[in-house]
Amino acid sequence: MKKFPPIIKGMPVMLHGGDYNPEQWINSREIWEEDMRLAKLANINTFSVGIFSWAMLEPEEGVYNFSWLDEIMDMLSKNGIKAMLATPSGARPPWLSQACPEVLRTGSDRRRSLFGGRHNHCYTSPVYREKTKKINEMLAKRYKGHKALGLWHISNELSGECHCELCQEAFRNWLKARYSSLDELNGLWWTAFWSHRYSDWSQIESPSPIGERDLHALNLDWKRFVTSQTIDFLRNEAAPLRRLTPDVPITVNMMGFYSGLNYNEISKEEDVVSWDSYPVWRGDENDVRTAAAAAMSHDIFRSYKGKPFMLMESSPSVTNWQSVSKLRRPGTLLMNSIQAVAHGSDTVQYFQFRKSRGGAEKFHGAVVDHEGSENTRVFKEVSAVGSVLGKLSQVAGAAREADIAIIYDIESQWALEDSKGYKQDKKYLPTLIDFYEPFWENGATVDVIDQTHDLSGYRLVVAPMAYMIRPGFAEKAKLLVERGGVFVGTFLSGIVDESDLCFLKGAPGPLKELFGVWCEETDCLYDGEQSMVGFKGKAYAASDFCDIVHLQGAKALGWYEEDFYKGFPAVTMNEYGKGQALYIAARMEKAFLSDLFDELIRSLGIATPFSGKLPYGCTAQTRTDGEVEYVFIMNFGTKTALIDVEGGGASMLTGKAVAGILELHPMSLEIVSRPVSPEKRKI
Ligand code: GLA
Ligand code: ZN
């Protein structure tokens, strides 16, 4: 049996908790005591504290007050609650911005902000780095060895970019390290276009609406720099923590589908990945797509490290920033929470525990309402989540094993979305979800990785809209197929290299040989316009993009049935080594993707929890420790579903045997444990 170690040392259980901001109630100590009583009732075992506490910890420059946090930490440990202790850099006290305006962020319009808000520091500012390092060091010294200290939560949702002079200089230095000369940069950035050739490094400025914004290679490098500088800032924050508390793991809470940073790179800096998930549950049939999208996000965050992650934030009820603060239907919270666990989370945490009385988030859902008691619907639902998590301790540390990978590449996304041409809205993320859905409906485990990831462990790799091909990716894809794997690509692939320069000699660039096709042109359809494709005796609708391809070794499996490219291949397959490469030349309707992938799953013998597809709206996701597998069967649909739990198992919710047909009501779930069959015991 192999399991990953618990996220917090000595706590091999599911963690349940959330953001806790007792400093907002510093003058009402009776509330702190009451919080401990309520936390116990809600089955809570962790709290994230200190996230925005800088002004309370250092009310004036150099004047520190840790006494309230000492009290909180002691209170937590007395009550058996672990602290995910935050560094406070997510928001600054006013005195700091007043004394050193360089810590304030400058926008792409070159205007420096005034003090206010949060998540808006300059990550290059030496002053800000010095101050954050200092306060982090004080926190680490003070709470090193404290019984409550379980994990470091660095800053909060690192995001955004700064365009101040310090950042411009850092950007130029970063470019000097990346390129051997200005000539090289000019060549790769294609600056001969519109006479933008630089004759001195000092002429280079970050992209701006009032300046350069059309040099796509500059835009790309700027985004890479923003990630690199954010990492540099993060390392500066982490240094004292790593030095003084080497055994305490570090995390940085990230945001789903946030495209401002390359999270794959950020994740390398953390010991455990965590993210904040806020899907919009509407209580109608849209929830099926929402569930698939949330499932894919969980798989993205799990795949960064290939081990259990943390659901660092989620709302116990509403958010205050979605267009409508729709109440979640009863039972939705449990689904939202356990879905994360099904995809590999070892925690369920909320924003936040006690609802703020004032400020911008006073109407955001919280475990404890302004009303203050345990007698609310939300509180009871949270407590029920806690009691289910209490039954899942065995699952903590269990892995997910995927035969399938979907490629979600942020650098390719940056370049694709920045490109001018084809159609304005390229729909990269919706496309990824479209391709993910058939696997989700079959309960097949999917890793969602970028092009830098190793591909050798997979049997099926799907790379939708791989517009940019990063160095080494084509070679890995070829190796996968040579050895017997299947690689699936689509329209708008293999167009540019990592400098955003178009490949010469035809698309799909370095993947041309693998696919055995040459894409000569791409027809872009108006919104609402459709074309038809015939495939295996059926006709399917195509929209948005129709690549016109020539066979160069591949054979056609499907053909366009309309327009001047009628009779041209629309789906192709190339035998390459022992495997196959499939090219889907047009954006095909969902039924096509389902038919194609349902069949591929069966023909490749990819493991799924049950032999058939699940009823609409349902999925079953698996975690395993090598000996036992835990199957999370969930119905996100609006109709009661009947699911054949082949082979049966034991319900982890009731302890009773589950066999035969399981009846699952809308927004409900069952968790079944069963022994792993001997042939599947690979870990
Ligand atoms: C983010 C932040 C939290 C809070 C929530 C509200 O995830 O990290 O501080 O503002 O949003 O949904
Ligand atoms: Zn700056």
XYZ file of C-alpha atoms and ligand atoms in Angstrom:
696
model
C 0.000 0.000 0.000
C 1.323 3.406 -0.947
C -0.046 6.714 0.176
C 1.186 10.259 0.085
C 2.083 11.656 3.510
C -0.544 13.851 5.170
C -0.501 17.540 4.255
C -0.035 18.502 7.901
C 2.414 16.265 9.703
C 0.705 13.881 12.097
C -2.800 14.547 10.720
C -3.644 11.647 8.391
C -7.239 12.816 8.041
C -9.234 15.067 5.757
C -8.707 18.682 6.769
C -11.785 20.838 7.218
C -11.730 24.544 7.932
C -11.308 27.901 6.294
C -10.208 31.510 6.464
C -10.602 32.776 9.979
C -10.189 36.484 10.711
C -10.467 36.932 14.478
C -8.596 40.249 14.261
C -11.848 41.728 12.919
C -13.363 40.881 16.315
C -10.448 41.908 18.471
C -12.661 43.933 20.784
C -15.147 41.129 21.303
C -13.151 38.320 22.900
C -16.346 36.497 23.805
C -16.717 35.928 20.048
C -13.352 34.147 19.959
C -14.524 31.699 22.617
C -17.806 31.230 20.810
C -15.882 30.546 17.584
C -14.123 27.626 19.214
C -17.441 26.140 20.329
C -18.912 26.595 16.857
C -15.802 25.220 15.134
C -16.153 22.004 17.115
C -19.822 21.748 16.186
C -18.897 22.244 12.527
C -16.292 19.446 12.740
C -13.519 21.873 11.869
C -9.873 20.940 12.417
C -7.936 23.742 10.666
C -8.132 27.500 10.319
C -6.234 29.770 7.916
C -5.217 32.772 9.996
C -3.334 36.027 9.554
C -4.025 36.419 5.835
C -4.707 40.155 5.998
C -3.316 40.928 9.454
C -0.330 43.128 8.770
C -1.815 46.323 10.205
C -2.746 44.455 13.377
C 0.694 42.884 13.684
C 2.663 46.044 12.922
C 0.336 48.967 13.621
C 3.140 51.456 13.070
C 6.436 50.984 11.379
C 8.666 48.927 13.671
C 6.007 48.676 16.411
C 4.888 45.082 16.621
C 1.962 43.504 18.378
C 1.850 39.732 18.242
C -0.010 39.265 21.489
C -3.431 38.786 19.899
C -2.019 36.216 17.481
C -0.273 34.459 20.384
C -3.660 34.174 22.035
C -5.272 32.858 18.873
C -2.531 30.299 18.255
C -2.772 29.072 21.857
C -6.531 28.950 21.651
C -6.366 26.933 18.437
C -3.932 24.427 19.840
C -5.995 24.090 23.025
C -8.964 23.229 20.841
C -7.104 20.771 18.633
C -7.199 23.039 15.588
C -4.180 23.470 13.324
C -3.285 26.850 11.915
C -2.470 27.470 8.293
C -0.560 30.597 9.170
C -0.418 33.234 6.467
C 2.244 35.741 5.666
C 0.511 39.115 5.473
C 1.823 40.477 2.167
C -1.590 40.210 0.436
C -2.501 43.642 1.866
C -0.425 46.431 3.336
C -0.992 48.817 6.211
C -1.516 52.435 5.083
C 1.644 53.644 6.859
C 3.802 51.548 4.569
C 2.393 53.003 1.338
C 2.624 56.480 2.832
C 6.234 56.104 3.892
C 7.399 54.297 0.748
C 5.164 54.896 -2.280
C 7.371 52.571 -4.341
C 5.483 49.629 -2.804
C 2.356 50.744 -4.652
C 1.607 49.181 -7.983
C 1.842 51.027 -11.289
C -0.644 50.052 -13.998
C 0.056 49.390 -17.670
C -1.156 52.984 -18.239
C 1.873 54.022 -16.124
C -0.269 55.489 -13.341
C 0.726 54.598 -9.804
C -2.204 53.581 -7.626
C -3.098 55.208 -4.374
C -3.320 53.188 -1.200
C -6.354 50.912 -1.106
C -7.652 47.460 -1.873
C -5.315 44.496 -1.722
C -3.220 42.188 -3.881
C -1.632 45.251 -5.430
C 1.960 45.605 -4.327
C 4.993 46.069 -6.550
C 6.742 42.715 -6.468
C 10.092 44.246 -7.422
C 10.236 46.995 -4.790
C 13.262 46.363 -2.548
C 11.409 48.068 0.311
C 8.408 45.746 0.039
C 10.662 42.732 -0.186
C 12.621 43.818 2.863
C 9.448 44.464 4.880
C 7.760 41.196 3.936
C 10.895 39.217 4.658
C 11.234 40.909 8.037
C 7.693 40.244 9.179
C 7.801 36.687 7.849
C 10.984 36.127 9.802
C 9.334 37.431 12.966
C 6.337 35.148 12.435
C 8.552 32.140 11.814
C 10.728 32.850 14.862
C 7.736 33.361 17.091
C 5.640 30.375 16.047
C 8.392 27.916 15.202
C 7.592 24.779 17.151
C 4.153 26.066 18.204
C 1.757 23.153 18.463
C -0.838 24.892 16.311
C 1.448 25.680 13.378
C 0.582 23.264 10.569
C 1.385 24.997 7.298
C 2.466 28.304 5.786
C -0.035 30.082 3.562
C 2.065 32.574 1.630
C 0.391 35.874 0.845
C -2.957 35.502 -0.909
C -3.846 34.792 -4.508
C -0.659 36.234 -6.018
C -1.751 38.029 -9.139
C -1.449 41.053 -11.395
C 1.496 42.974 -12.732
C 3.386 46.150 -11.993
C 4.772 48.516 -14.621
C 6.817 50.881 -12.430
C 10.348 51.922 -13.291
C 11.811 49.287 -10.956
C 9.828 46.635 -12.795
C 10.852 47.995 -16.222
C 14.485 47.714 -15.211
C 13.982 44.208 -13.885
C 12.233 43.279 -17.144
C 15.149 44.539 -19.224
C 17.578 42.577 -17.087
C 15.422 39.504 -17.462
C 15.503 39.963 -21.247
C 19.274 40.426 -21.223
C 19.576 37.074 -19.490
C 17.172 35.409 -21.942
C 18.709 36.696 -25.170
C 22.367 36.671 -26.080
C 22.106 40.069 -27.801
C 19.694 42.773 -28.783
C 20.045 41.532 -32.359
C 18.793 38.151 -31.312
C 15.836 39.743 -29.537
C 15.033 41.920 -32.552
C 15.086 38.858 -34.789
C 12.892 36.716 -32.560
C 10.474 39.517 -31.773
C 10.192 40.334 -35.510
C 10.724 44.017 -34.814
C 11.405 44.865 -38.458
C 7.595 44.962 -38.641
C 6.312 48.556 -38.349
C 9.862 49.786 -37.793
C 9.982 48.734 -34.164
C 13.602 47.604 -34.164
C 15.328 48.449 -30.861
C 18.813 49.933 -30.952
C 19.250 50.009 -27.172
C 17.893 47.877 -24.351
C 16.673 50.989 -22.570
C 14.058 51.515 -25.316
C 12.200 48.390 -24.277
C 9.069 49.056 -22.254
C 6.431 46.694 -20.949
C 3.217 46.434 -23.020
C 0.856 49.354 -22.554
C -2.431 50.647 -23.951
C -0.667 53.973 -24.454
C 2.393 52.394 -26.057
C 3.487 49.064 -27.485
C 0.796 46.430 -27.484
C 0.980 44.726 -30.850
C 4.378 43.102 -30.544
C 3.111 39.684 -29.615
C 6.511 38.268 -28.717
C 7.023 41.189 -26.324
C 3.614 40.516 -24.777
C 4.567 36.883 -24.313
C 7.934 37.620 -22.757
C 6.331 40.187 -20.474
C 3.925 37.534 -19.198
C 6.832 35.147 -18.678
C 8.665 37.887 -16.809
C 5.637 38.567 -14.580
C 5.646 34.902 -13.544
C 9.380 34.924 -13.041
C 9.278 38.108 -10.945
C 6.346 36.804 -8.901
C 8.377 33.668 -8.192
C 11.330 35.792 -7.199
C 9.108 37.702 -4.785
C 7.692 34.453 -3.475
C 11.151 33.007 -2.869
C 12.046 36.106 -0.906
C 8.972 35.543 1.266
C 9.644 31.847 1.659
C 13.347 32.126 2.528
C 12.955 32.863 6.271
C 10.175 30.287 6.583
C 12.261 27.587 4.923
C 15.276 28.465 7.063
C 13.523 28.664 10.435
C 10.767 26.065 9.987
C 12.083 23.591 7.401
C 9.492 20.959 8.328
C 6.452 23.166 7.853
C 5.049 22.878 4.315
C 4.409 25.941 2.178
C 1.500 26.659 -0.112
C 0.298 29.563 -2.253
C -3.428 29.686 -2.924
C -4.153 29.926 -6.642
C -7.255 30.728 -8.695
C -8.998 28.503 -11.222
C -8.229 29.333 -14.868
C -6.415 32.516 -13.798
C -4.300 33.312 -16.820
C -2.046 36.053 -15.434
C 0.587 33.632 -14.186
C 2.100 30.370 -15.279
C 0.877 28.306 -12.321
C 2.851 25.302 -13.451
C 6.011 27.267 -12.650
C 4.592 28.705 -9.412
C 3.648 25.229 -8.202
C 7.315 24.177 -8.292
C 7.923 26.636 -5.434
C 5.340 25.069 -3.116
C 5.264 21.875 -1.103
C 1.567 21.429 -1.652
C -0.719 22.982 -4.222
C -3.856 24.793 -3.088
C -6.572 26.660 -4.930
C -9.721 28.669 -4.391
C -12.784 27.307 -6.159
C -15.984 29.279 -6.680
C -18.193 27.571 -9.253
C -21.583 29.095 -10.014
C -24.196 26.514 -9.002
C -27.570 27.540 -10.373
C -29.727 24.644 -9.288
C -30.682 23.766 -12.868
C -29.352 21.706 -15.788
C -26.428 24.147 -16.248
C -24.911 22.567 -13.171
C -23.737 19.603 -15.234
C -21.360 21.756 -17.282
C -20.360 23.635 -14.110
C -19.516 20.317 -12.472
C -17.417 19.185 -15.438
C -15.538 22.496 -15.484
C -14.920 22.336 -11.722
C -13.794 18.717 -12.087
C -11.286 19.729 -14.720
C -9.980 22.558 -12.555
C -9.414 20.152 -9.678
C -7.552 17.840 -12.031
C -5.395 20.740 -13.224
C -4.347 21.615 -9.683
C -3.790 17.987 -8.730
C -1.697 17.402 -11.840
C 0.798 20.161 -11.032
C 2.397 17.918 -8.459
C 0.640 14.626 -9.144
C -0.362 14.327 -5.506
C -3.177 15.425 -3.180
C -3.891 19.146 -3.197
C -5.916 21.504 -1.014
C -9.261 23.145 -1.661
C -8.094 26.248 0.171
C -11.236 28.328 -0.310
C -14.809 27.717 -1.379
C -18.004 29.430 -0.391
C -20.244 27.717 2.147
C -23.163 29.436 0.395
C -23.067 32.500 -1.863
C -20.284 34.742 -3.082
C -20.715 38.507 -3.149
C -19.015 39.000 -6.504
C -20.934 36.782 -8.903
C -23.603 38.671 -10.836
C -26.394 37.109 -8.798
C -25.885 35.833 -5.259
C -28.075 32.811 -5.877
C -28.541 30.648 -2.832
C -27.158 27.199 -3.221
C -29.798 24.513 -3.151
C -29.678 22.168 -0.141
C -27.116 19.434 -0.732
C -25.050 21.467 -3.200
C -22.405 22.293 -0.603
C -21.735 18.619 0.046
C -21.396 17.975 -3.695
C -19.131 20.990 -4.164
C -16.933 19.860 -1.283
C -16.732 16.137 -1.884
C -16.191 16.628 -5.602
C -12.859 18.254 -4.732
C -11.943 15.256 -2.585
C -12.947 12.876 -5.387
C -10.449 14.631 -7.656
C -7.611 14.498 -5.153
C -8.092 17.190 -2.529
C -7.272 16.273 1.050
C -9.001 19.372 2.395
C -12.285 21.221 2.244
C -11.894 24.849 3.324
C -14.098 27.857 3.091
C -13.951 31.546 2.727
C -14.758 32.296 5.471
C -15.618 31.044 8.946
C -17.316 34.048 10.516
C -19.020 36.609 8.302
C -17.469 40.082 8.498
C -19.682 42.711 10.039
C -18.424 45.478 7.777
C -16.354 45.963 4.665
C -16.664 44.653 1.137
C -17.321 41.035 2.020
C -20.029 41.394 4.645
C -22.535 39.682 2.350
C -20.239 36.869 1.245
C -21.321 33.442 2.452
C -19.660 32.233 5.651
C -19.959 29.282 7.977
C -21.223 31.494 10.794
C -23.754 34.108 9.787
C -24.226 37.581 11.348
C -26.981 35.922 13.309
C -24.195 34.095 15.093
C -25.597 30.692 15.997
C -25.357 27.123 14.799
C -29.042 27.206 13.868
C -28.680 28.177 10.222
C -29.098 25.983 7.179
C -25.573 26.802 6.011
C -23.994 25.970 9.360
C -25.769 22.633 9.479
C -24.670 21.802 5.941
C -21.062 22.690 6.773
C -21.212 20.520 9.835
C -22.587 17.671 7.697
C -19.666 18.070 5.274
C -17.367 17.820 8.288
C -18.959 14.630 9.430
C -18.680 13.055 5.951
C -15.013 14.089 5.824
C -14.593 12.378 9.181
C -15.565 9.125 7.462
C -13.006 9.598 4.704
C -9.763 9.586 6.705
C -8.686 6.463 4.846
C -8.858 8.379 1.570
C -6.444 11.102 2.730
C -3.170 10.624 0.862
C -4.693 8.325 -1.763
C -3.652 8.941 -5.360
C -5.423 9.292 -8.692
C -4.044 7.197 -11.524
C -4.536 8.534 -15.020
C -3.957 6.836 -18.368
C -5.162 9.970 -20.110
C -3.705 13.468 -20.258
C -5.230 16.620 -21.659
C -2.774 19.358 -22.547
C -3.677 22.761 -21.089
C -0.781 25.052 -21.814
C -0.787 28.583 -20.496
C 1.947 29.863 -22.827
C 0.028 28.561 -25.814
C -3.134 30.148 -24.385
C -1.362 33.505 -24.000
C -0.202 33.444 -27.612
C -3.501 32.165 -28.991
C -5.633 34.717 -27.170
C -3.298 37.546 -28.117
C -3.226 36.595 -31.796
C -5.129 38.684 -34.280
C -6.807 36.615 -36.922
C -9.037 33.583 -37.309
C -11.892 34.578 -34.981
C -11.694 37.070 -32.160
C -12.946 34.624 -29.577
C -10.926 31.460 -29.930
C -12.696 29.725 -26.979
C -9.607 27.923 -25.744
C -10.885 27.138 -22.246
C -14.410 26.090 -23.321
C -12.741 23.832 -25.891
C -10.687 22.162 -23.189
C -13.817 21.523 -21.152
C -15.567 20.107 -24.250
C -12.724 17.627 -24.650
C -12.649 16.827 -20.941
C -16.380 16.105 -20.659
C -16.495 12.703 -22.432
C -13.852 11.361 -20.065
C -15.668 12.791 -17.064
C -18.906 11.144 -18.231
C -17.121 7.803 -18.377
C -15.377 8.286 -15.033
C -11.955 7.942 -16.678
C -9.255 9.703 -14.661
C -7.547 12.522 -16.536
C -4.399 14.451 -15.729
C -4.427 17.982 -17.086
C -0.842 19.031 -17.793
C 1.132 21.473 -19.893
C 3.512 20.825 -22.761
C 6.575 20.721 -20.508
C 5.234 17.661 -18.658
C 6.510 14.137 -19.202
C 4.117 12.202 -21.451
C 5.619 8.768 -21.096
C 3.177 7.390 -18.522
C 0.031 7.987 -20.603
C -1.757 5.894 -23.173
C -3.877 8.669 -24.590
C -2.833 12.321 -24.837
C -5.265 14.923 -26.144
C -3.932 18.366 -27.071
C -6.819 20.620 -28.162
C -5.859 23.831 -29.998
C -2.111 23.428 -29.426
C -1.475 26.729 -31.189
C 2.055 27.139 -29.838
C 4.392 24.176 -29.862
C 6.958 24.589 -27.130
C 10.446 23.117 -27.473
C 10.516 19.367 -26.936
C 6.761 18.811 -27.041
C 6.564 17.407 -30.567
C 9.402 14.997 -29.778
C 7.607 13.737 -26.651
C 4.364 13.324 -28.577
C 6.166 11.334 -31.285
C 7.826 9.093 -28.720
C 4.497 8.439 -27.036
C 2.934 7.341 -30.329
C 5.971 5.388 -31.522
C 5.691 3.310 -28.374
C 2.012 2.565 -28.935
C 0.200 5.562 -27.441
C -2.538 7.597 -29.061
C -2.157 11.341 -29.581
C -5.117 13.499 -30.555
C -4.794 17.017 -31.938
C -7.123 19.551 -33.452
C -7.607 22.596 -35.642
C -5.459 25.651 -34.902
C -2.482 23.568 -33.820
C 1.203 23.840 -34.575
C 1.014 27.424 -35.803
C 3.705 29.287 -33.817
C 6.872 28.575 -31.874
C 7.737 29.835 -28.390
C 8.636 33.270 -29.790
C 5.249 33.507 -31.493
C 6.900 33.125 -34.893
C 4.847 31.123 -37.374
C 6.301 27.816 -38.425
C 7.355 27.849 -42.054
C 6.681 24.807 -44.232
C 3.102 24.443 -43.157
C 0.916 23.711 -40.158
C 0.760 21.834 -37.883
C 4.471 22.681 -37.766
C 6.566 20.197 -35.822
C 3.504 17.905 -35.495
C 3.023 17.620 -39.274
C 4.966 14.419 -39.584
C 3.234 12.829 -36.589
C -0.258 13.651 -37.862
C 0.656 12.955 -41.481
C -1.351 15.960 -42.632
C -0.682 19.430 -43.935
C -3.187 22.119 -43.067
C -3.157 24.552 -45.955
C -5.923 26.938 -44.872
C -8.468 27.409 -42.097
C -11.997 28.533 -42.823
C -13.545 30.497 -39.954
C -17.302 30.318 -39.608
C -19.538 33.122 -38.357
C -21.235 32.586 -35.019
C -24.236 30.371 -35.592
C -22.923 29.125 -38.948
C -22.365 25.385 -39.309
C -20.767 22.934 -41.666
C -21.320 19.169 -41.742
C -18.826 16.378 -41.365
C -19.482 12.719 -42.136
C -17.785 10.234 -39.819
C -18.474 6.520 -39.523
C -21.867 6.737 -41.144
C -23.114 9.711 -39.129
C -23.246 13.425 -39.862
C -21.960 15.867 -37.245
C -22.050 19.649 -37.130
C -18.804 21.640 -37.234
C -18.481 25.267 -36.193
C -15.985 28.110 -35.757
C -12.883 26.581 -37.388
C -12.540 24.193 -40.318
C -8.955 23.331 -41.240
C -8.521 22.353 -44.858
C -5.963 19.566 -44.735
C -4.108 17.389 -47.213
C -3.185 13.833 -46.373
C 0.550 13.298 -46.196
C 0.663 9.763 -44.867
C -2.508 9.786 -42.740
C -5.797 8.293 -43.846
C -9.113 10.083 -43.657
C -11.787 8.820 -41.267
C -14.221 11.674 -41.794
C -14.910 14.200 -44.568
C -16.435 17.643 -44.976
C -19.832 17.419 -46.626
C -20.291 21.058 -47.537
C -18.722 24.125 -49.092
C -15.828 24.261 -51.516
C -13.818 21.879 -49.344
C -16.494 19.208 -49.537
C -14.729 15.848 -49.759
C -11.617 17.087 -47.933
C -10.619 15.139 -44.825
C -12.042 16.447 -41.541
C -10.857 13.635 -39.264
C -7.634 11.792 -39.968
C -5.567 9.002 -38.453
C -1.887 8.347 -38.943
C -0.221 5.078 -37.983
C 3.095 6.102 -36.474
C 5.357 3.458 -34.923
C 3.136 1.258 -32.795
C 0.514 3.928 -32.160
C -1.775 6.379 -33.844
C -2.130 10.141 -34.195
C -5.611 11.529 -34.805
C -6.293 14.986 -36.187
C -9.701 16.586 -35.723
C -9.683 19.340 -38.312
C -12.832 21.214 -37.243
C -14.562 22.223 -34.028
C -16.996 19.324 -33.821
C -20.220 19.137 -31.896
C -20.267 17.384 -28.545
C -21.851 14.182 -29.882
C -18.804 13.632 -32.072
C -16.377 13.992 -29.177
C -18.463 11.596 -27.092
C -18.654 8.997 -29.848
C -14.957 9.244 -30.613
C -13.695 9.147 -27.044
C -16.218 6.582 -25.770
C -14.872 4.252 -28.414
C -11.218 5.096 -27.760
C -11.657 4.473 -24.038
C -13.037 1.000 -24.776
C -10.604 0.110 -27.572
C -7.570 1.171 -25.536
C -8.906 -0.631 -22.466
C -8.598 2.518 -20.333
C -9.696 1.922 -16.747
C -13.106 3.304 -15.768
C -14.959 2.492 -12.538
C -17.856 0.835 -14.382
C -17.990 -0.736 -17.799
C -20.458 1.646 -19.420
C -20.939 5.361 -19.568
C -22.758 6.890 -16.608
C -26.237 8.403 -16.938
C -26.324 12.053 -18.067
C -25.137 14.426 -15.346
C -23.400 11.671 -13.402
C -19.774 10.793 -12.983
C -17.696 8.437 -10.889
C -14.188 9.465 -9.903
C -11.636 7.208 -8.314
C -8.812 7.528 -5.814
C -6.678 4.622 -4.733
C -3.969 3.690 -2.262
C -2.998 0.692 -4.362
C -5.025 -1.824 -2.408
C -8.371 -0.181 -1.973
C -10.094 2.089 -4.443
C -12.558 4.759 -3.447
C -15.200 5.479 -6.038
C -17.057 8.770 -5.698
C -20.330 8.431 -7.588
C -22.000 11.816 -8.078
C -25.168 13.009 -9.765
C -24.985 16.674 -10.782
C -28.053 16.377 -12.990
C -31.657 17.318 -12.378
C -33.039 13.782 -12.653
C -32.750 10.746 -10.419
C -30.239 8.336 -11.936
C -29.883 4.586 -11.733
C -26.289 3.403 -11.689
C -25.125 -0.175 -11.870
C -22.427 -0.464 -9.217
C -20.870 -3.503 -10.822
C -19.132 -5.731 -8.314
C -20.517 -3.652 -5.464
C -18.524 -2.402 -2.499
C -18.999 -0.820 0.901
C -20.609 2.578 1.329
C -18.247 4.921 3.148
C -21.243 7.049 4.113
C -23.399 4.371 5.754
C -20.976 1.485 6.197
C -23.481 -0.754 4.449
C -22.856 -2.956 1.434
C -23.684 -1.429 -1.941
C -24.612 -3.837 -4.696
C -26.565 -3.782 -7.911
C -28.436 -0.691 -8.973
C -27.834 2.477 -7.002
C -30.503 5.159 -7.066
C -28.954 8.624 -6.930
C -31.151 11.674 -6.540
C -30.192 14.986 -8.180
C -27.226 16.635 -6.407
C -26.422 13.605 -4.317
C -23.563 11.180 -4.027
C -22.358 7.840 -2.759
C -18.794 6.824 -1.965
C -17.929 3.185 -2.357
C -14.736 1.459 -1.292
C -13.702 -1.782 -2.914
C -10.500 -3.783 -3.247
C -8.298 -3.008 -6.245
C -8.275 -5.937 -8.639
C -4.865 -7.702 -8.649
C -4.077 -6.710 -12.264
C -4.594 -3.029 -11.455
C -2.234 -2.986 -8.450
C 0.557 -0.999 -9.955
C 1.479 1.434 -7.215
C -10.759 35.211 -2.829
C -9.902 35.705 -1.686
C -10.643 35.790 -0.376
C -12.038 36.297 -0.558
C -12.757 35.409 -1.553
C -14.207 35.788 -1.752
O -10.639 33.897 -3.117
O -8.736 34.949 -1.519
O -9.900 36.638 0.478
O -12.017 37.597 -1.025
O -12.122 35.514 -2.790
O -14.845 34.936 -2.660
Zn 6.890 47.657 -9.785
